[in-house]
Coordinates of C-alpha atoms in Angstrom, one line a residue:
M264 CA 11.6 261.9 -180.6
K265 CA 13.2 265.2 -179.4
Q266 CA 14.7 263.7 -176.7
K267 CA 16.2 260.4 -178.3
I268 CA 18.0 263.3 -181.5
F269 CA 19.2 265.1 -178.8
I270 CA 20.3 262.0 -176.9
L271 CA 21.8 260.7 -179.9
L272 CA 23.4 263.9 -181.5
I273 CA 25.4 264.6 -178.0
I274 CA 26.7 260.7 -177.9
I275 CA 28.1 261.4 -181.3
L276 CA 29.4 264.0 -180.3
I277 CA 31.3 262.4 -177.0
G278 CA 32.6 259.8 -179.6
S279 CA 33.1 261.7 -182.4
T280 CA 37.1 262.2 -183.1
L281 CA 37.9 266.1 -182.1
A282 CA 41.4 268.2 -183.5
A283 CA 44.5 266.6 -182.6
E284 CA 46.5 267.7 -179.6
T285 CA 49.7 267.4 -179.8
F286 CA 50.6 269.3 -175.8
R287 CA 48.9 269.3 -172.3
L288 CA 49.0 272.1 -169.0
G289 CA 47.6 271.9 -166.6
G290 CA 47.3 271.5 -163.0
I291 CA 46.7 268.4 -160.4
G292 CA 45.8 267.1 -157.0
T293 CA 46.5 264.0 -156.0
M294 CA 45.9 261.6 -152.3
E295 CA 48.2 259.0 -151.6
L296 CA 46.4 256.1 -149.5
M297 CA 47.9 253.8 -147.8
E298 CA 51.3 252.5 -146.5
N299 CA 53.7 251.1 -148.1
P300 CA 54.9 247.9 -147.1
L301 CA 58.6 248.2 -148.8
N302 CA 59.1 250.6 -145.6
E303 CA 59.1 249.3 -142.2
E304 CA 60.0 252.3 -140.3
T305 CA 58.1 255.4 -141.2
R306 CA 58.1 259.0 -139.2
P307 CA 54.4 259.5 -137.3
E308 CA 54.2 262.5 -139.9
F309 CA 52.9 259.8 -142.6
E310 CA 51.1 257.5 -140.8
G311 CA 47.6 259.3 -141.0
E312 CA 45.7 257.1 -144.4
L313 CA 45.9 260.1 -146.3
N314 CA 48.3 262.2 -147.9
M315 CA 47.0 265.7 -150.1
I316 CA 49.4 267.0 -152.7
P317 CA 49.5 269.1 -155.3
G318 CA 51.1 270.4 -158.5
F319 CA 50.8 270.8 -161.8
Y320 CA 52.2 268.2 -165.2
W321 CA 52.7 269.2 -168.9
E322 CA 52.7 266.6 -171.4
V323 CA 54.2 265.8 -175.8
K324 CA 52.0 263.7 -177.5
L325 CA 52.9 261.8 -181.3
D326 CA 49.3 260.0 -182.0
N327 CA 49.0 257.8 -178.8
I328 CA 52.1 258.1 -177.2
G329 CA 52.2 260.8 -174.7
F330 CA 55.4 261.9 -172.2
G331 CA 55.4 265.0 -169.9
M332 CA 56.1 265.6 -166.3
T333 CA 54.7 265.7 -163.5
Y334 CA 55.8 268.5 -160.3
L335 CA 53.4 267.7 -156.9
T336 CA 54.8 269.8 -153.7
D337 CA 53.2 270.6 -150.0
F338 CA 54.6 272.5 -147.5
T339 CA 54.0 270.9 -144.2
P340 CA 53.4 272.3 -140.5
I341 CA 54.6 269.9 -138.1
E342 CA 54.0 270.8 -134.3
S343 CA 57.9 271.1 -132.3
D344 CA 58.3 269.5 -129.3
S345 CA 60.7 273.1 -128.8
P346 CA 59.3 275.5 -126.7
D347 CA 60.9 278.6 -129.0
L348 CA 59.2 277.0 -132.1
E349 CA 55.3 275.8 -132.7
Y350 CA 55.8 274.1 -136.0
E351 CA 59.0 272.6 -137.8
W352 CA 58.2 273.2 -141.5
Y353 CA 58.7 270.9 -144.4
L354 CA 58.8 270.8 -148.2
D355 CA 57.4 268.0 -149.1
W356 CA 58.1 266.6 -153.1
I357 CA 57.3 263.9 -155.9
G358 CA 58.6 265.0 -159.0
S359 CA 57.8 262.2 -162.1
F360 CA 59.0 261.7 -166.0
D361 CA 56.4 259.7 -167.1
F362 CA 55.4 258.2 -170.4
R363 CA 51.4 257.6 -171.2
Y364 CA 49.6 255.6 -174.5
H365 CA 46.6 256.7 -175.2
F366 CA 44.6 254.3 -176.7
L367 CA 41.4 256.5 -178.6
G368 CA 44.6 259.3 -180.3
D369 CA 42.1 262.1 -180.9
F370 CA 38.9 260.7 -179.2
A371 CA 36.9 262.6 -177.0
I372 CA 37.7 260.4 -174.7
D373 CA 41.3 259.5 -173.7
P374 CA 41.6 255.9 -171.7
F375 CA 45.5 255.8 -171.5
V376 CA 48.1 253.3 -168.8
E377 CA 50.5 254.6 -167.5
L378 CA 54.2 254.7 -166.5
G379 CA 56.6 257.4 -164.2
I380 CA 59.9 257.2 -162.9
G381 CA 60.7 259.8 -160.0
N382 CA 62.9 261.3 -156.7
A383 CA 60.6 262.0 -154.1
G384 CA 61.4 263.8 -150.8
R385 CA 61.1 265.9 -148.1
V386 CA 63.6 268.7 -146.9
E387 CA 63.6 270.3 -143.2
L388 CA 63.0 274.2 -143.7
T389 CA 63.3 275.0 -140.3
E390 CA 66.5 273.9 -139.3
E391 CA 65.9 273.1 -135.8
M392 CA 68.7 272.3 -133.4
M393 CA 67.1 270.7 -130.6
A394 CA 68.4 272.2 -126.9
G395 CA 71.8 270.7 -125.7
E396 CA 72.6 268.9 -128.9
E397 CA 74.6 269.4 -131.8
E398 CA 73.2 268.0 -133.8
P399 CA 69.6 267.4 -135.5
A400 CA 66.3 265.3 -133.7
E401 CA 66.1 264.4 -137.4
D402 CA 68.2 264.6 -140.0
P403 CA 66.8 267.0 -142.9
L404 CA 66.9 265.1 -145.7
M405 CA 65.0 262.1 -147.1
L406 CA 65.3 261.3 -150.8
S407 CA 64.1 258.4 -152.7
L408 CA 64.3 257.0 -156.4
F409 CA 60.3 254.8 -157.1
I410 CA 58.3 254.0 -160.2
Q411 CA 54.6 254.1 -160.8
A412 CA 52.3 252.5 -163.5
G413 CA 48.7 253.1 -163.9
G414 CA 45.5 254.4 -166.0
G415 CA 42.7 256.9 -166.6
A416 CA 41.2 258.4 -168.5
A417 CA 39.9 262.0 -169.8
L418 CA 37.1 263.5 -171.3
R419 CA 38.1 266.4 -173.8
L420 CA 36.5 269.7 -175.0
G421 CA 37.7 271.6 -177.1
G422 CA 41.6 273.2 -175.7
I423 CA 40.4 271.8 -172.1
H424 CA 40.4 268.5 -171.1
V425 CA 39.9 266.9 -167.3
G426 CA 40.2 263.7 -165.9
A427 CA 41.9 261.3 -163.4
K428 CA 44.2 257.9 -162.8
V429 CA 45.2 256.0 -160.4
L430 CA 48.9 255.4 -160.2
Y431 CA 51.1 252.0 -158.3
R432 CA 53.8 252.2 -156.3
V433 CA 55.7 248.8 -157.7
Y434 CA 59.2 250.2 -156.5
N435 CA 60.6 253.0 -153.6
Q436 CA 64.1 252.7 -152.6
P437 CA 67.1 254.8 -151.4
I438 CA 69.3 256.7 -153.3
P439 CA 72.0 254.4 -153.6
A440 CA 75.4 254.7 -152.3
T441 CA 74.7 257.0 -149.9
Q442 CA 73.2 256.6 -145.9
I443 CA 70.2 260.0 -146.3
E444 CA 66.8 258.1 -145.2
I445 CA 64.1 257.1 -147.8
Y446 CA 60.8 259.2 -148.5
P447 CA 58.3 256.3 -147.1
L448 CA 56.2 257.0 -150.6
K449 CA 52.6 255.1 -150.2
N450 CA 51.0 252.4 -152.4
F451 CA 48.2 254.3 -154.5
E452 CA 48.2 257.8 -155.7
L453 CA 44.9 259.4 -156.9
G454 CA 44.9 262.1 -159.1
V455 CA 42.1 264.2 -160.6
F456 CA 43.4 266.9 -163.1
G457 CA 42.3 269.1 -165.7
G458 CA 44.4 272.2 -168.2
F459 CA 44.5 273.2 -172.1
S460 CA 44.9 270.9 -174.6
F461 CA 47.3 272.1 -177.4

């Protein structure tokens, strides 16, 4: 009997409303999954099935509506063909302005849908010049604009929250009116996040 009462109290606690939150701040770890069919030509370093990129995010919540930004960055070493340099170092980033709709407002369980608009890119930090050539072997800069949509859920535990989400890239194109190479984002992004609620 005591076990049933305890389970009932837990269910009531999880389903009950919590104090309203207006701001979230936290860290996120993401995995980029599958290839993007919009990118017909990709470099070998992008051909793996899984890319992991860490970052952080913030969000302002106004009842059920939320907006904020996500910043993902990663330093990537790639073995160099040059005898003078062991690795070429690149900085990758994926940044987005995010809009969310939270279905249950201030409940402990927080399912949501998300729409994001952002920019992704890569820049070579070593700026290696190949022997006997006046120009770099590869363009040191890649940029693209993207739109992504998806959803997820968070669990609110007092002043902290944890959750996961899945996003699908519906658009990924180069910067208009430029000759800069497109950044080959993958189709799906799976993110696990956690942080503080205020």
